[in-house]
Amino acid sequence: MKRYFPHILSALLLSATGCKKDSDFLNVQPTSILTPEQAFAGPSQALSVLADLYNRQVDFSSLDGGWVSFADFSESFPSENGQTGIVQRNSWDFGAWGTWDYGYIRHLNLFIERATAAPALSDSDKKRFLAEARFLRANYYFEMVKRMGGVPLILESLEYDFGGDPTYLQYPRAKESEIYDFVISEAEAIKNDLPADPGEKSRATRAAALAMECRAALYAGSIAKYGVNTPQVSLPGGEVGIPASMANGYYTKALQAAQEIISGSAGTYALYNRKPDLSDNFANIFLDKNGNPESIWIEDFKLKSGKVHGFTVANQPRYGAEEEEGGRLNPSLNLVQAFEKLDNTFAPLPVADADGNPVYYENLLDIFAGRDARLAGTVILPGSAFRGRNVDIWAGYQLADGSIITGDDRGAQKELPGTNTPVQVVGFDGPVNAKEFTAQSGFYIRKYLDPAPGAGSRGTNSEVPFIRYRYAEVLLNAAEAAFELGQPGTAAGYMNQVRARAGLVIPLDAADITFDRIVHERRVELAFEGHILFDMKRWRLAHRVWDGAQMSVSDLTSNIGEAAKHSTQPYALWPYKIYDPASTNNGKWIYKIVRPALVTGTNRFRLGNYYSFINDEIRSNNPKIVRQPNQ
Amino acid sequence: MQSRYHHTSYFLLLISCFLLSGGCKKDNYDPPAAQLTGRIVYNGEPVNVEYNQVSYQLYQFGFGKVGPIEGTFNQEGVYSQVLFNGEYKFIIPNGQGPFRWKQTGAGAPDSVTINIQGNQTLDMEVTPYYLIRSPQLTAGNNKVTATCSIEQIITDASARDLESVSLYVNKTQFVSGADNIESATLSAADIADPDNVTLQVTVPAMTPAQDYVYARIGLKIAGVEDRIFSPLVRLDL
């Protein structure tokens, strides 16, 4: 018996553990992956899946995507030495601005399929979630069609059968118009499932769907109308280019969608008007998160949540900044001078009188007096203040004989003639050529710059939101659509609302509304909001505005306000202080128009840039994808 | 025990050294060595363009996925590419260059088959829309004067209008719309006689001073983005 005991014992032990079946023993649920059932077990779980999909939306410019996404197009000078390529290259890559994220599309499709099938979600929750996912999907298809033209329209999750033949997964590109039609029809289909709640900013609302529809229809309409100017930019299959006959239909839809928002049926939105100073008011549109009536859909940020951005760190005025950096985005003179005068006329900034003599100014800000309030709301001008501290932008002293005394560092000191004590001869904010983080164009950006304490420090950052759709753009969309439909009176009505908020209180009448006016208004109202590239593309103006030719000062200062005025190099406006103790002009300011020394390239938008390159990998994997024109 | 372990690791190190030194030869190809070069010509005459703006593509089939080897012509319309021996197809994509490249019936660019066996020079024949004839560029009194005549080459249904003629002057030998210190432009409406076009620019002050400039004439054709140029000349002021 003793001999058998160990055998019996081991047999017992084996049978004891063996009770569990092998398959159960090996089948351990992973703790880091949720099954579809778990992910849709309730509204809060589904919402967190949706939050990831919200987070993956693609914007042209985004506050957490780096300041560089706001630079370029001669609207600003990049004041960081690692990014001077922006003003030194002579053309854009054909691949620039491309996006092709079908992984995202697949996840959106899966969300829609799984949420539809989820038994644990109530009907009302389900309806809203589905509408939101469809909104995100339509908005991303809109983003793709803006950049790539027609793309394969995939509305269900695709599965590979591992059969060795993937051809059934290869879809050709849809027509450009079909993608726009899809965006418009989706917006119409989901708008009533979304809440008409102006207090909801970061999730999709009825107004967000309508604003998307309005912008998409407007883009499609203008591509149809102005595409005739560039017949080369089209493909025989319609993947690029929209027939001119479709223009009016799209413009009508754009106007209808805009009017639905304006009428208040999607909730009450209005132009932001809370501050007496019109420039502060304009800057505050982008800062005020307290029931802002203007923003429709935003990408929100929150301090101490992990979702914050360093836009203020990167772009705050360098002098007195909370970090040893800032000042990267320098709006160009090209943009600054485009802000019109209060009498609705365009004029260059008066640096010289009719005889070519410099104009002397008592105060730095005087040269900008009597202009559109949006100028000082968008740009930090020399002589103005940010966060209660004056910026120190001036390029040097000019002596009686016209010679210049300046330094090559921020706030450099030198002796003036006839003295032997060194004094400051250049501003602490520059401008000094090639000195990064100074105002090399003479200006800093103000839009999105957060005056809250700590917003300029890397450890805190900022929670200012990025506004994707706002009411003023809806008004401008309505104005453009009405103008194109031959209703200039209606267009003037919408445009005057936006202009009055900017202090341009002399109304434009129907006869004043021209295509140039429409182009101009969008450029100044929506500067640095990610519109200029797509606007110039859809009007087929991009290859004329960025034509690759060098720019002279006379090019710069003539034809301001003209839609097709070429703008290929960012210019600067530098203030100098007069040092001439014998003269009454001593201590006054003059301005000089200069081209920053680092600007050596010109912006050249080639016809092949109208639609971004679809790379060889994609086209090899799916031979049905046709190549973009002119590349 | 300890020493034997040491032994093994030295041995392994030695083997990996051998493998590394031997691997270089075995695994790798020789670098491409055959140079293909040439220029774009019309009836043997060189066609001048802007550097880095007019592109061409070379395809080689039979290696799985297909993607082009891309390159651009330089100012004189010269291309060059170092390749492996083999058969290639050369195209100029649609919409590139101030000229017409032959197309297939479907409108796609037609290809030239090139069989590379060692260095090769091959000029590519194109049909420009216009040509700048007998360009005369002279300098004096800090001014550069250019005269030329403009000949329309393509006159059939795909003919295009002239948009403008420009004279570009630069400090360096890169001379184009993007690279110039001064330019003068005459739009098509202001050209009275295409056989006798005159342009003049005043050369601005240059830092550092130099007593010569480079110049050439560029022709813009309506609806075509690349300009065609006259040959580059160096002018003493």
Coordinates of C-alpha atoms in Angstrom, one line a residue, chain A residues 62-541:
Chain A
S62 CA -5.5 73.1 -34.5
L63 CA -4.3 74.7 -31.3
D64 CA -2.7 71.5 -30.1
G65 CA -1.4 70.6 -33.5
G66 CA 1.4 73.2 -33.3
W67 CA 1.5 76.8 -34.3
V68 CA 2.9 75.9 -37.7
S69 CA -0.5 74.8 -38.8
F70 CA -1.5 78.5 -38.6
A71 CA 1.5 79.8 -40.5
D72 CA 2.2 80.0 -44.2
F73 CA 0.4 81.5 -47.3
S74 CA 2.2 84.8 -46.8
E75 CA -0.3 85.7 -44.2
S76 CA 2.3 85.5 -41.5
F77 CA 6.1 85.2 -41.0
P78 CA 7.4 82.2 -39.1
S79 CA 9.6 83.5 -36.4
E80 CA 11.3 80.3 -35.4
N81 CA 14.6 79.4 -37.1
G82 CA 13.6 75.8 -37.5
Q83 CA 10.6 76.8 -39.6
T84 CA 12.0 79.3 -42.0
G85 CA 11.6 76.8 -44.8
I86 CA 8.0 78.1 -45.0
V87 CA 9.4 81.4 -46.5
Q88 CA 12.3 79.9 -48.3
R89 CA 10.8 77.2 -50.5
N90 CA 9.5 78.0 -53.9
S91 CA 6.5 75.6 -54.0
W92 CA 4.4 73.3 -52.0
D93 CA 4.7 69.5 -52.3
F94 CA 2.0 67.8 -54.2
G95 CA 1.4 65.8 -51.1
A96 CA 0.9 68.8 -48.9
W97 CA -2.4 68.9 -46.9
G98 CA -3.4 65.4 -47.8
T99 CA -5.4 63.2 -45.5
W100 CA -6.5 59.6 -46.1
D101 CA -7.5 58.1 -42.8
Y102 CA -9.7 55.1 -43.6
G103 CA -8.8 53.6 -40.3
Y104 CA -10.9 56.4 -38.8
I105 CA -13.7 55.9 -41.2
R106 CA -13.7 52.2 -40.3
H107 CA -14.0 53.0 -36.6
L108 CA -16.8 55.4 -37.3
N109 CA -18.6 52.7 -39.4
L110 CA -18.1 50.1 -36.7
F111 CA -19.4 52.5 -34.0
I112 CA -22.5 53.1 -36.1
E113 CA -23.0 49.3 -36.7
R114 CA -22.4 48.4 -33.1
A115 CA -24.4 51.2 -31.5
T116 CA -27.3 50.3 -33.9
A117 CA -27.2 46.7 -32.7
A118 CA -26.6 47.5 -29.0
P119 CA -29.5 46.2 -26.9
A120 CA -28.4 48.1 -23.7
L121 CA -28.9 51.6 -25.2
S122 CA -32.2 53.4 -24.9
D123 CA -33.8 54.6 -28.1
S124 CA -33.2 58.2 -27.4
D125 CA -29.5 57.7 -26.4
K126 CA -29.0 55.6 -29.5
K127 CA -30.6 58.2 -31.8
R128 CA -28.3 60.9 -30.5
F129 CA -25.1 58.8 -30.6
L130 CA -25.8 57.6 -34.1
A131 CA -26.4 61.1 -35.3
E132 CA -23.2 62.2 -33.7
A133 CA -21.2 59.5 -35.3
R134 CA -22.8 60.2 -38.7
F135 CA -22.0 63.9 -38.2
L136 CA -18.3 63.1 -37.5
R137 CA -18.1 60.8 -40.4
A138 CA -19.7 63.3 -42.8
N139 CA -17.4 66.1 -41.4
Y140 CA -14.3 63.9 -42.0
Y141 CA -15.5 63.1 -45.6
F142 CA -15.9 66.9 -46.0
E143 CA -12.4 67.4 -44.8
M144 CA -11.2 64.7 -47.3
V145 CA -13.1 66.1 -50.3
K146 CA -11.7 69.6 -49.6
R147 CA -8.2 68.2 -49.8
M148 CA -8.4 65.1 -52.1
G149 CA -11.5 65.6 -54.2
G150 CA -13.7 62.6 -54.7
V151 CA -12.6 59.6 -52.5
P152 CA -14.0 56.1 -52.1
L153 CA -17.2 56.5 -50.1
I154 CA -17.2 53.6 -47.6
L155 CA -20.2 53.5 -45.3
E156 CA -19.9 50.1 -43.8
S157 CA -17.1 48.2 -42.1
L158 CA -15.2 46.1 -44.6
E159 CA -13.9 42.6 -43.7
Y160 CA -11.2 40.7 -45.6
D161 CA -12.0 37.0 -46.1
F162 CA -8.3 36.0 -46.3
G163 CA -9.2 34.3 -49.6
G164 CA -6.2 35.8 -51.3
D165 CA -8.1 38.1 -53.6
P166 CA -8.8 41.6 -52.1
T167 CA -10.3 43.0 -55.3
Y168 CA -13.8 43.1 -53.8
L169 CA -12.4 45.5 -51.2
Q170 CA -11.1 47.9 -53.8
Y171 CA -13.5 50.8 -54.3
P172 CA -12.9 53.5 -56.9
R173 CA -13.1 57.2 -56.1
A174 CA -16.5 58.7 -56.0
K175 CA -17.2 61.9 -57.9
E176 CA -16.3 65.1 -56.1
S177 CA -19.9 66.2 -56.3
E178 CA -21.1 62.8 -54.8
I179 CA -19.0 63.4 -51.6
Y180 CA -20.4 66.9 -51.2
D181 CA -23.9 65.5 -51.8
F182 CA -23.3 62.9 -49.2
V183 CA -22.2 65.5 -46.6
I184 CA -25.3 67.6 -47.4
S185 CA -27.7 64.7 -47.3
E186 CA -26.2 63.3 -44.0
A187 CA -26.6 66.7 -42.4
E188 CA -30.2 66.9 -43.5
A189 CA -30.8 63.3 -42.3
I190 CA -29.4 63.7 -38.8
K191 CA -30.2 67.3 -37.9
N192 CA -33.5 66.5 -36.2
D193 CA -31.8 63.8 -34.1
L194 CA -29.4 66.3 -32.7
P195 CA -30.2 68.7 -29.8
A196 CA -31.0 72.3 -30.7
D197 CA -29.0 73.4 -27.8
P198 CA -26.7 76.5 -28.2
G199 CA -25.1 75.7 -24.8
E200 CA -23.7 72.5 -26.2
K201 CA -20.4 73.4 -27.9
S202 CA -18.1 70.4 -28.0
R203 CA -20.7 67.8 -29.1
A204 CA -22.6 67.9 -32.3
T205 CA -25.8 69.9 -32.3
R206 CA -28.4 70.7 -34.9
A207 CA -26.7 74.0 -35.7
A208 CA -23.3 72.2 -36.1
A209 CA -24.9 69.9 -38.7
L210 CA -26.4 72.8 -40.5
A211 CA -23.2 74.8 -40.4
M212 CA -21.4 71.9 -41.9
E213 CA -24.0 71.5 -44.6
C214 CA -23.9 75.2 -45.3
R215 CA -20.1 75.3 -45.7
A216 CA -20.0 72.1 -47.8
A217 CA -22.7 73.3 -50.1
L218 CA -21.0 76.6 -50.5
Y219 CA -17.7 75.0 -51.3
A220 CA -19.3 72.7 -53.9
G221 CA -21.2 75.6 -55.4
S222 CA -18.0 77.6 -55.9
I223 CA -16.0 74.7 -57.3
A224 CA -18.8 74.3 -59.8
K225 CA -18.9 77.9 -60.7
Y226 CA -15.2 78.9 -60.6
G227 CA -13.9 75.5 -61.9
V228 CA -14.5 76.8 -65.4
N229 CA -11.5 79.1 -64.9
T230 CA -9.2 76.1 -64.5
P231 CA -10.5 73.5 -66.9
Q232 CA -7.2 71.6 -66.5
V233 CA -8.1 70.9 -62.8
S234 CA -10.6 68.2 -63.5
L235 CA -10.7 64.5 -64.2
P236 CA -12.9 62.9 -66.9
G237 CA -14.6 60.7 -64.3
G238 CA -15.6 63.7 -62.2
E239 CA -13.4 62.6 -59.3
V240 CA -12.1 66.2 -59.5
G241 CA -14.3 69.0 -60.7
I242 CA -18.0 69.7 -60.5
P243 CA -20.1 70.6 -63.6
A244 CA -21.0 74.3 -63.7
S245 CA -24.7 73.5 -64.1
M246 CA -24.8 72.3 -60.5
A247 CA -23.6 75.6 -59.0
N248 CA -27.0 77.2 -58.4
G249 CA -28.4 74.1 -56.7
Y250 CA -25.5 74.1 -54.2
Y251 CA -25.7 77.8 -53.5
T252 CA -29.4 77.5 -52.9
K253 CA -28.8 74.7 -50.3
A254 CA -26.0 76.7 -48.7
L255 CA -28.3 79.7 -48.3
Q256 CA -31.2 77.6 -46.9
A257 CA -29.0 75.9 -44.3
A258 CA -27.5 79.2 -43.2
Q259 CA -31.0 80.7 -43.0
E260 CA -32.1 77.8 -40.8
I261 CA -29.4 78.7 -38.3
I262 CA -30.0 82.5 -38.6
S263 CA -33.8 82.0 -38.1
G264 CA -33.1 80.4 -34.7
S265 CA -34.7 77.1 -35.4
A266 CA -31.6 75.3 -34.3
G267 CA -31.3 77.4 -31.2
T268 CA -30.4 81.0 -30.6
Y269 CA -27.0 82.0 -31.9
A270 CA -25.8 85.5 -32.3
L271 CA -22.7 87.6 -33.0
Y272 CA -20.5 87.9 -29.9
N273 CA -21.0 91.4 -28.5
R274 CA -20.1 91.6 -24.8
K275 CA -17.2 94.1 -24.6
P276 CA -17.4 97.9 -25.3
D277 CA -14.1 98.0 -27.0
L278 CA -14.6 96.4 -30.4
S279 CA -11.1 95.0 -30.8
D280 CA -11.2 93.4 -27.3
N281 CA -14.6 92.1 -28.2
F282 CA -13.4 90.5 -31.4
A283 CA -10.4 88.9 -29.6
N284 CA -12.8 87.7 -26.9
I285 CA -14.9 85.6 -29.3
F286 CA -12.1 83.1 -29.2
L287 CA -11.5 83.3 -25.4
D288 CA -15.0 83.5 -23.8
K289 CA -16.2 80.0 -22.9
N290 CA -19.1 81.3 -20.8
G291 CA -22.1 80.6 -22.9
N292 CA -20.5 82.2 -26.0
P293 CA -23.4 82.9 -28.3
E294 CA -21.2 82.9 -31.4
S295 CA -19.4 79.5 -31.3
I296 CA -21.4 76.6 -32.8
W297 CA -19.0 73.7 -32.6
I298 CA -15.6 73.8 -30.9
E299 CA -12.7 71.6 -30.0
D300 CA -12.6 72.2 -26.3
F301 CA -9.7 72.1 -23.9
K302 CA -9.6 72.0 -20.1
L303 CA -6.8 72.9 -17.7
K304 CA -5.5 70.1 -15.6
S305 CA -7.3 67.5 -17.7
G306 CA -4.4 66.6 -20.0
K307 CA -6.2 68.2 -22.9
V308 CA -4.5 71.6 -23.0
H309 CA -2.5 73.4 -25.7
G310 CA 0.6 75.5 -25.9
F311 CA -0.5 78.0 -28.5
T312 CA 0.0 80.9 -26.0
V313 CA 3.4 79.5 -25.0
A314 CA 4.5 79.4 -28.6
N315 CA 3.1 82.8 -29.7
Q316 CA 3.0 85.1 -26.7
P317 CA 4.9 88.4 -26.9
R318 CA 8.5 87.5 -26.1
Y319 CA 9.1 90.5 -23.8
G320 CA 7.9 89.6 -20.3
A321 CA 6.7 86.2 -21.5
E322 CA 6.1 83.5 -18.9
E323 CA 8.6 81.3 -20.6
E324 CA 11.8 82.0 -22.6
E325 CA 9.9 81.6 -25.8
G326 CA 7.0 82.9 -27.8
G327 CA 6.5 85.3 -30.7
R328 CA 6.5 82.6 -33.4
L329 CA 3.5 83.7 -35.5
N330 CA 4.1 87.1 -36.9
P331 CA 1.1 88.3 -39.1
S332 CA 2.4 89.8 -42.3
L333 CA 1.9 93.4 -43.5
N334 CA 0.1 91.8 -46.5
L335 CA -2.7 90.8 -44.1
V336 CA -2.5 93.8 -41.8
Q337 CA -2.9 96.4 -44.6
A338 CA -5.9 94.4 -46.0
F339 CA -8.0 95.6 -43.0
E340 CA -10.0 98.4 -44.5
K341 CA -10.6 101.9 -43.3
L342 CA -13.8 102.9 -41.4
D343 CA -15.1 104.6 -44.6
N344 CA -15.1 101.2 -46.3
T345 CA -12.1 102.0 -48.5
F346 CA -8.8 100.2 -48.9
A347 CA -5.5 101.9 -48.5
P348 CA -2.0 101.0 -47.7
L349 CA -0.7 102.1 -44.3
P350 CA 0.6 105.7 -44.8
V351 CA 4.3 105.3 -44.3
A352 CA 5.1 108.2 -46.7
D353 CA 3.3 111.2 -48.1
A354 CA 2.7 111.8 -51.8
D355 CA 6.2 113.2 -52.3
G356 CA 7.8 110.1 -50.7
N357 CA 8.7 111.8 -47.5
P358 CA 8.2 109.7 -44.3
V359 CA 5.2 110.4 -42.2
Y360 CA 6.1 111.2 -38.6
Y361 CA 3.8 109.8 -35.9
E362 CA 3.6 110.9 -32.3
N363 CA 2.4 107.5 -31.1
L364 CA 3.2 104.1 -32.6
L365 CA -0.5 103.2 -32.9
D366 CA -1.4 106.3 -34.9
I367 CA -0.6 104.8 -38.2
F368 CA -3.3 102.1 -37.6
A369 CA -6.0 104.6 -36.5
G370 CA -9.3 104.6 -38.2
R371 CA -9.2 100.9 -39.4
D372 CA -11.4 97.9 -39.0
A373 CA -11.5 96.9 -35.3
R374 CA -10.7 93.4 -36.2
L375 CA -7.1 94.4 -37.0
A376 CA -6.3 95.1 -33.4
G377 CA -8.4 92.1 -32.4
T378 CA -6.4 89.7 -34.6
V379 CA -2.9 91.3 -34.4
I380 CA -0.9 92.7 -31.6
L381 CA 0.2 96.0 -33.1
P382 CA 3.4 97.9 -32.1
G383 CA 2.5 100.3 -29.2
S384 CA -0.4 98.1 -28.0
A385 CA -0.5 95.8 -25.0
F386 CA -1.1 92.2 -24.2
R387 CA -1.9 91.1 -20.7
G388 CA -1.6 94.7 -19.5
R389 CA 2.0 95.0 -20.6
N390 CA 3.0 97.1 -23.6
V391 CA 4.9 95.2 -26.3
D392 CA 8.3 96.7 -27.2
I393 CA 8.4 96.5 -31.0
W394 CA 10.8 99.0 -32.7
A395 CA 13.7 98.4 -35.0
G396 CA 16.1 101.2 -34.1
Y397 CA 16.9 104.9 -34.2
Q398 CA 17.0 106.9 -37.4
L399 CA 19.3 109.9 -37.3
A400 CA 18.9 113.2 -39.1
D401 CA 21.1 112.0 -42.1
G402 CA 18.9 108.9 -42.5
S403 CA 21.4 106.5 -41.1
I404 CA 20.1 103.8 -38.7
I405 CA 21.4 102.8 -35.3
T406 CA 20.2 99.4 -34.2
G407 CA 21.4 96.3 -32.5
D408 CA 21.3 92.6 -33.3
D409 CA 19.8 91.4 -30.1
R410 CA 16.6 92.0 -28.2
G411 CA 16.9 95.3 -26.4
A412 CA 20.5 95.9 -27.5
Q413 CA 22.2 99.0 -26.2
K414 CA 24.4 101.4 -28.1
E415 CA 25.6 105.0 -27.8
L416 CA 23.8 107.6 -29.8
P417 CA 25.9 110.3 -31.5
G418 CA 27.0 113.0 -29.1
T419 CA 26.4 110.9 -26.0
N420 CA 28.5 108.4 -24.2
T421 CA 26.0 106.4 -22.3
P422 CA 24.6 103.3 -24.1
V423 CA 20.9 103.3 -24.5
Q424 CA 18.4 100.8 -25.8
V425 CA 18.4 101.0 -29.6
V426 CA 16.0 98.1 -30.5
G427 CA 12.9 96.7 -28.9
F428 CA 12.8 93.8 -26.5
D429 CA 10.3 92.3 -28.9
G430 CA 12.6 93.0 -31.9
P431 CA 12.2 93.2 -34.8
V432 CA 15.7 91.8 -35.5
N433 CA 16.2 89.8 -38.7
A434 CA 16.7 86.1 -38.0
K435 CA 16.3 86.6 -34.3
E436 CA 13.7 83.9 -33.6
F437 CA 10.7 84.6 -31.3
T438 CA 10.8 88.3 -32.0
A439 CA 8.2 90.2 -34.0
Q440 CA 10.2 89.9 -37.3
S441 CA 7.2 91.2 -39.3
G442 CA 6.6 94.0 -36.7
F443 CA 3.5 92.2 -35.4
Y444 CA 2.4 89.4 -33.1
I445 CA -0.8 87.4 -33.4
R446 CA -3.6 88.1 -30.9
K447 CA -6.3 85.6 -32.0
Y448 CA -6.4 82.7 -29.5
L449 CA -3.7 84.2 -27.3
D450 CA -4.8 83.5 -23.8
P451 CA -4.4 86.4 -21.3
A452 CA -5.1 84.1 -18.3
P453 CA -2.2 83.9 -15.9
G454 CA -0.1 80.8 -16.5
A455 CA -1.4 80.3 -20.0
G456 CA 2.0 81.2 -21.3
S457 CA 3.9 78.7 -19.1
R458 CA 4.6 75.2 -20.3
G459 CA 3.5 73.6 -17.0
T460 CA 0.0 75.1 -17.2
N461 CA -0.8 75.9 -20.9
S462 CA -4.2 77.1 -22.1
E463 CA -7.7 75.9 -22.3
V464 CA -8.9 78.4 -25.0
P465 CA -11.0 76.4 -27.5
F466 CA -10.6 76.1 -31.2
I467 CA -13.8 77.2 -32.9
R468 CA -14.6 75.0 -35.9
Y469 CA -17.9 76.6 -36.9
R470 CA -19.1 80.0 -35.7
Y471 CA -22.0 82.2 -36.4
A472 CA -20.1 85.0 -38.2
E473 CA -18.9 82.4 -40.8
V474 CA -22.5 81.3 -41.2
L475 CA -23.5 84.9 -42.0
L476 CA -20.6 85.2 -44.5
N477 CA -21.6 81.9 -46.1
A478 CA -25.1 83.2 -46.4
A479 CA -23.9 86.4 -47.9
E480 CA -21.7 84.7 -50.5
A481 CA -24.5 82.2 -51.4
A482 CA -27.0 85.0 -51.8
F483 CA -24.6 87.1 -53.9
E484 CA -23.9 84.2 -56.2
L485 CA -27.7 83.6 -56.5
G486 CA -28.1 87.2 -57.7
Q487 CA -29.5 88.6 -54.4
P488 CA -26.9 91.2 -53.5
G489 CA -29.3 93.0 -51.3
T490 CA -29.7 90.0 -49.1
A491 CA -26.0 89.5 -49.2
A492 CA -25.4 93.0 -48.0
G493 CA -27.7 92.5 -45.1
Y494 CA -25.8 89.6 -43.8
M495 CA -22.4 91.1 -44.4
N496 CA -23.3 94.4 -42.7
Q497 CA -24.1 92.5 -39.5
V498 CA -20.6 91.1 -39.4
R499 CA -19.0 94.4 -40.4
A500 CA -20.9 96.5 -37.9
R501 CA -19.6 94.3 -35.1
A502 CA -16.1 95.3 -36.4
G503 CA -16.9 99.0 -36.2
L504 CA -17.6 99.3 -40.0
V505 CA -21.0 101.0 -39.3
I506 CA -21.4 102.6 -42.8
P507 CA -23.5 99.8 -44.4
L508 CA -22.7 98.4 -47.8
D509 CA -25.6 98.5 -50.1
A510 CA -26.5 95.9 -52.8
A511 CA -24.3 97.6 -55.4
D512 CA -21.3 97.5 -53.2
I513 CA -21.3 93.8 -52.9
T514 CA -18.8 92.3 -55.4
F515 CA -16.9 89.1 -55.5
D516 CA -13.8 91.0 -54.3
R517 CA -15.7 92.1 -51.3
I518 CA -16.8 88.6 -50.4
V519 CA -13.2 87.4 -50.7
H520 CA -11.9 90.2 -48.6
E521 CA -14.4 89.9 -45.8
R522 CA -13.7 86.2 -45.3
R523 CA -9.9 86.9 -45.3
V524 CA -10.0 89.4 -42.5
E525 CA -12.8 88.0 -40.4
L526 CA -11.6 84.4 -40.6
A527 CA -7.8 85.0 -40.6
F528 CA -5.9 82.2 -38.9
E529 CA -9.0 80.0 -38.6
G530 CA -7.9 77.5 -41.3
H531 CA -10.0 78.9 -44.1
I532 CA -7.7 80.7 -46.5
L533 CA -6.3 77.7 -48.3
F534 CA -9.7 76.1 -48.9
D535 CA -11.3 79.4 -49.9
M536 CA -8.6 80.2 -52.4
K537 CA -8.8 76.7 -53.7
R538 CA -12.6 76.6 -54.2
W539 CA -12.5 80.0 -55.9
R540 CA -9.7 78.8 -58.1
L541 CA -7.7 81.8 -57.1

